Amino acid sequence: EKGGHDWFMEKEILEQPQAVHDTLLGRLSETGSILLDEVRLTDQDLRDVDKIFVVACGTAYHAGMVAKYAIEHWTRIPCEVELASEFRYRDPVLDRSTLVIAISQSGETMDTLMALRHAKEQKARVLAICNTNGSTIPRESDAVLYTHGGPEIAVASTKAFLTQLAACYLVGLHLAQVRGIKYADEVASVVEQLRAMPEAIATVLADLDGMRTLARDLSTRNTVLFIGRHVGYPVALEGALKLKELAYMHAEGFAAGELKHGPIALIDEGTPVVCVVPSPAGRGVLHDKIVSNIQEVRARGARTIVIAEEGDDAVVPYADHVIRVPRTPTLLAPFVTTVPLQVLACEIATARGHDVDQPRNLAKSVTVE
Ligand code: M6R
């Protein structure tokens, strides 16, 4: 049932091109618009939205963090992302014109469920993004957009993350379209870019030689740090989460710009730092800033593992190891940059002799608060 793979996780990582394809299927029109009639929110409901909260846990929360950049950019509606376990305890400001997006692979996560119940009590509208048909979270929501990732068995979430991103992007683009605001023009071109993602993910997966050797090297370290900027920041957090849960290593993700405000003190000779580099094409400033950050950590002895776009030579002088991903527009980059981090965590955990599919102390769905 693992299809010849050692782990379900490995199988699920390789299924990602198909999972993203299936999640987009039938939801993008030939003319470059978004087809989301299945989501039971009227255009008027969507026009009334003046604030968005995304609530989720763990990997789904990281998907929400990425989505915030895209949703705010396209819709110009303020969007906050909040850990579901914190949400209701701080008395958030919610009303009828608030859209709460609850993201959950299993649809049974108690923290997320309690956050959505709180939102409903306050009269907010709740849209679930979920992978499990008929589970509690979509049942209790006003509307649902299912990810079509297929069953995810490994405790560590992989294909759920990429399909959640795809679903969030569909929602963001749909909102932009319905509201007809400034960035609505971008929708058609982003639709084309989204269509190209399954192939781009497949390209990353086909080009991961050297990952096992790198993983063996890193498996003896105590700490691995991850840095990124913009959408690369949540990707760094996700890379660190995968490593914690599977390899039981100390791993932390940082916004690269924060390093100088404290965390850079952690770096000494040989500390591995995984750097998620944005495209030099899109927002050149971001790219140049992170190249300086890579220089800074290397000057303090870090061993740099750099995830960078094909043809980005600026990183080469400061990289101990480069992992290449295909050219991808800035907002869509997480579809490709996350994949090597998943593989890295899987390989490091394997090298350390762990049960990758069933990490200690964890359950696939967390049904207690
Ligand atoms: O089923 P959910 O998406 O609601 O689960 C949320 C988290 O528990 C989940 O993503 C968890 O963080 C994963 N084990 C991470 O790999």
PDB file of N, CA and C in Angstrom, residues 16 54 56-66 81 83 103-105 152 155-165 234 237-242 245 338 342 364:
ATOM      1  N   GLN A  16       2.499  14.865  -4.792  1.00  0.00           N
ATOM      2  CA  GLN A  16       2.108  16.281  -4.740  1.00  0.00           C
ATOM      3  C   GLN A  16       1.735  16.906  -6.087  1.00  0.00           C
ATOM      4  N   VAL A  54      -7.557  33.847   9.113  1.00  0.00           N
ATOM      5  CA  VAL A  54      -7.312  32.432   8.831  1.00  0.00           C
ATOM      6  C   VAL A  54      -6.961  31.791  10.163  1.00  0.00           C
ATOM      7  N   ALA A  56      -5.892  28.044  12.019  1.00  0.00           N
ATOM      8  CA  ALA A  56      -5.406  26.697  11.711  1.00  0.00           C
ATOM      9  C   ALA A  56      -4.288  26.348  12.685  1.00  0.00           C
ATOM     10  N   CYS A  57      -3.829  25.100  12.618  1.00  0.00           N
ATOM     11  CA  CYS A  57      -2.743  24.643  13.491  1.00  0.00           C
ATOM     12  C   CYS A  57      -1.626  24.024  12.650  1.00  0.00           C
ATOM     13  N   GLY A  58      -0.424  24.082  13.199  1.00  0.00           N
ATOM     14  CA  GLY A  58       0.716  23.358  12.617  1.00  0.00           C
ATOM     15  C   GLY A  58       0.938  23.726  11.162  1.00  0.00           C
ATOM     16  N   THR A  59       1.032  22.700  10.349  1.00  0.00           N
ATOM     17  CA  THR A  59       1.317  22.907   8.932  1.00  0.00           C
ATOM     18  C   THR A  59       0.216  23.725   8.260  1.00  0.00           C
ATOM     19  N   ALA A  60      -1.037  23.486   8.637  1.00  0.00           N
ATOM     20  CA  ALA A  60      -2.144  24.232   8.032  1.00  0.00           C
ATOM     21  C   ALA A  60      -2.015  25.729   8.370  1.00  0.00           C
ATOM     22  N   TYR A  61      -1.497  26.017   9.561  1.00  0.00           N
ATOM     23  CA  TYR A  61      -1.262  27.410   9.950  1.00  0.00           C
ATOM     24  C   TYR A  61      -0.189  28.031   9.046  1.00  0.00           C
ATOM     25  N   HIS A  62       0.824  27.260   8.733  1.00  0.00           N
ATOM     26  CA  HIS A  62       1.858  27.787   7.832  1.00  0.00           C
ATOM     27  C   HIS A  62       1.278  28.054   6.443  1.00  0.00           C
ATOM     28  N   ALA A  63       0.366  27.171   6.001  1.00  0.00           N
ATOM     29  CA  ALA A  63      -0.286  27.418   4.700  1.00  0.00           C
ATOM     30  C   ALA A  63      -1.048  28.745   4.767  1.00  0.00           C
ATOM     31  N   GLY A  64      -1.715  28.979   5.893  1.00  0.00           N
ATOM     32  CA  GLY A  64      -2.444  30.239   6.069  1.00  0.00           C
ATOM     33  C   GLY A  64      -1.506  31.438   6.058  1.00  0.00           C
ATOM     34  N   MET A  65      -0.330  31.278   6.674  1.00  0.00           N
ATOM     35  CA  MET A  65       0.636  32.393   6.683  1.00  0.00           C
ATOM     36  C   MET A  65       1.071  32.749   5.268  1.00  0.00           C
ATOM     37  N   VAL A  66       1.285  31.722   4.453  1.00  0.00           N
ATOM     38  CA  VAL A  66       1.643  31.992   3.056  1.00  0.00           C
ATOM     39  C   VAL A  66       0.474  32.691   2.364  1.00  0.00           C
ATOM     40  N   VAL A  81      -3.650  35.949  10.272  1.00  0.00           N
ATOM     41  CA  VAL A  81      -3.552  34.494  10.410  1.00  0.00           C
ATOM     42  C   VAL A  81      -3.311  34.208  11.871  1.00  0.00           C
ATOM     43  N   LEU A  83      -3.112  31.268  15.159  1.00  0.00           N
ATOM     44  CA  LEU A  83      -3.126  29.889  15.646  1.00  0.00           C
ATOM     45  C   LEU A  83      -4.506  29.633  16.234  1.00  0.00           C
ATOM     46  N   ILE A 103      -8.569  26.226   8.140  1.00  0.00           N
ATOM     47  CA  ILE A 103      -7.866  25.244   7.296  1.00  0.00           C
ATOM     48  C   ILE A 103      -7.555  24.005   8.123  1.00  0.00           C
ATOM     49  N   SER A 104      -7.959  22.844   7.634  1.00  0.00           N
ATOM     50  CA  SER A 104      -7.654  21.604   8.358  1.00  0.00           C
ATOM     51  C   SER A 104      -7.676  20.416   7.399  1.00  0.00           C
ATOM     52  N   GLN A 105      -6.601  19.670   7.379  1.00  0.00           N
ATOM     53  CA  GLN A 105      -6.543  18.467   6.544  1.00  0.00           C
ATOM     54  C   GLN A 105      -7.574  17.471   7.017  1.00  0.00           C
ATOM     55  N   GLU A 152      -4.144  11.336   3.435  1.00  0.00           N
ATOM     56  CA  GLU A 152      -2.769  11.547   3.906  1.00  0.00           C
ATOM     57  C   GLU A 152      -2.599  10.696   5.156  1.00  0.00           C
ATOM     58  N   VAL A 155       1.934  10.984   9.566  1.00  0.00           N
ATOM     59  CA  VAL A 155       1.595  12.037  10.530  1.00  0.00           C
ATOM     60  C   VAL A 155       2.078  13.402  10.027  1.00  0.00           C
ATOM     61  N   ALA A 156       3.258  13.421   9.434  1.00  0.00           N
ATOM     62  CA  ALA A 156       3.780  14.696   8.923  1.00  0.00           C
ATOM     63  C   ALA A 156       3.011  15.078   7.668  1.00  0.00           C
ATOM     64  N   SER A 157       2.513  16.277   7.675  1.00  0.00           N
ATOM     65  CA  SER A 157       1.676  16.752   6.580  1.00  0.00           C
ATOM     66  C   SER A 157       2.548  17.267   5.431  1.00  0.00           C
ATOM     67  N   THR A 158       2.288  16.791   4.230  1.00  0.00           N
ATOM     68  CA  THR A 158       3.075  17.242   3.068  1.00  0.00           C
ATOM     69  C   THR A 158       2.143  17.687   1.949  1.00  0.00           C
ATOM     70  N   LYS A 159       1.468  16.692   1.323  1.00  0.00           N
ATOM     71  CA  LYS A 159       0.609  17.079   0.195  1.00  0.00           C
ATOM     72  C   LYS A 159      -0.570  17.921   0.677  1.00  0.00           C
ATOM     73  N   ALA A 160      -0.946  17.774   1.938  1.00  0.00           N
ATOM     74  CA  ALA A 160      -2.019  18.634   2.445  1.00  0.00           C
ATOM     75  C   ALA A 160      -1.592  20.098   2.365  1.00  0.00           C
ATOM     76  N   PHE A 161      -0.332  20.363   2.704  1.00  0.00           N
ATOM     77  CA  PHE A 161       0.159  21.744   2.696  1.00  0.00           C
ATOM     78  C   PHE A 161       0.024  22.359   1.300  1.00  0.00           C
ATOM     79  N   LEU A 162       0.536  21.679   0.301  1.00  0.00           N
ATOM     80  CA  LEU A 162       0.503  22.268  -1.043  1.00  0.00           C
ATOM     81  C   LEU A 162      -0.927  22.399  -1.566  1.00  0.00           C
ATOM     82  N   THR A 163      -1.789  21.447  -1.229  1.00  0.00           N
ATOM     83  CA  THR A 163      -3.172  21.557  -1.710  1.00  0.00           C
ATOM     84  C   THR A 163      -3.914  22.657  -0.939  1.00  0.00           C
ATOM     85  N   GLN A 164      -3.565  22.856   0.317  1.00  0.00           N
ATOM     86  CA  GLN A 164      -4.171  23.959   1.080  1.00  0.00           C
ATOM     87  C   GLN A 164      -3.773  25.296   0.469  1.00  0.00           C
ATOM     88  N   LEU A 165      -2.494  25.394   0.057  1.00  0.00           N
ATOM     89  CA  LEU A 165      -2.066  26.623  -0.624  1.00  0.00           C
ATOM     90  C   LEU A 165      -2.888  26.840  -1.882  1.00  0.00           C
ATOM     91  N   PRO A 234       7.188  31.729   6.138  1.00  0.00           N
ATOM     92  CA  PRO A 234       6.431  30.538   6.553  1.00  0.00           C
ATOM     93  C   PRO A 234       6.998  29.219   6.007  1.00  0.00           C
ATOM     94  N   LEU A 237       9.504  28.216   8.455  1.00  0.00           N
ATOM     95  CA  LEU A 237       8.857  27.665   9.658  1.00  0.00           C
ATOM     96  C   LEU A 237       8.405  26.228   9.401  1.00  0.00           C
ATOM     97  N   GLU A 238       7.872  25.990   8.208  1.00  0.00           N
ATOM     98  CA  GLU A 238       7.384  24.662   7.867  1.00  0.00           C
ATOM     99  C   GLU A 238       8.556  23.659   7.779  1.00  0.00           C
ATOM    100  N   GLY A 239       9.661  24.096   7.192  1.00  0.00           N
ATOM    101  CA  GLY A 239      10.853  23.227   7.111  1.00  0.00           C
ATOM    102  C   GLY A 239      11.318  22.844   8.503  1.00  0.00           C
ATOM    103  N   ALA A 240      11.303  23.823   9.417  1.00  0.00           N
ATOM    104  CA  ALA A 240      11.749  23.555  10.793  1.00  0.00           C
ATOM    105  C   ALA A 240      10.769  22.620  11.504  1.00  0.00           C
ATOM    106  N   LEU A 241       9.472  22.829  11.280  1.00  0.00           N
ATOM    107  CA  LEU A 241       8.470  21.961  11.932  1.00  0.00           C
ATOM    108  C   LEU A 241       8.648  20.506  11.489  1.00  0.00           C
ATOM    109  N   LYS A 242       8.863  20.301  10.183  1.00  0.00           N
ATOM    110  CA  LYS A 242       9.044  18.936   9.668  1.00  0.00           C
ATOM    111  C   LYS A 242      10.236  18.280  10.360  1.00  0.00           C
ATOM    112  N   GLU A 245       9.463  17.414  14.109  1.00  0.00           N
ATOM    113  CA  GLU A 245       8.537  16.309  14.369  1.00  0.00           C
ATOM    114  C   GLU A 245       9.072  14.967  13.888  1.00  0.00           C
ATOM    115  N   THR A 338       9.044  24.465  -0.747  1.00  0.00           N
ATOM    116  CA  THR A 338       8.738  23.613   0.411  1.00  0.00           C
ATOM    117  C   THR A 338       9.179  22.165   0.187  1.00  0.00           C
ATOM    118  N   GLN A 342      10.719  19.141   2.804  1.00  0.00           N
ATOM    119  CA  GLN A 342      10.003  17.914   3.211  1.00  0.00           C
ATOM    120  C   GLN A 342      10.922  16.701   3.016  1.00  0.00           C
ATOM    121  N   LYS A 364      -2.071  11.668  14.165  1.00  0.00           N
ATOM    122  CA  LYS A 364      -2.402  12.289  12.874  1.00  0.00           C
ATOM    123  C   LYS A 364      -3.450  13.371  13.040  1.00  0.00           C
TER     124      LYS A 364
END
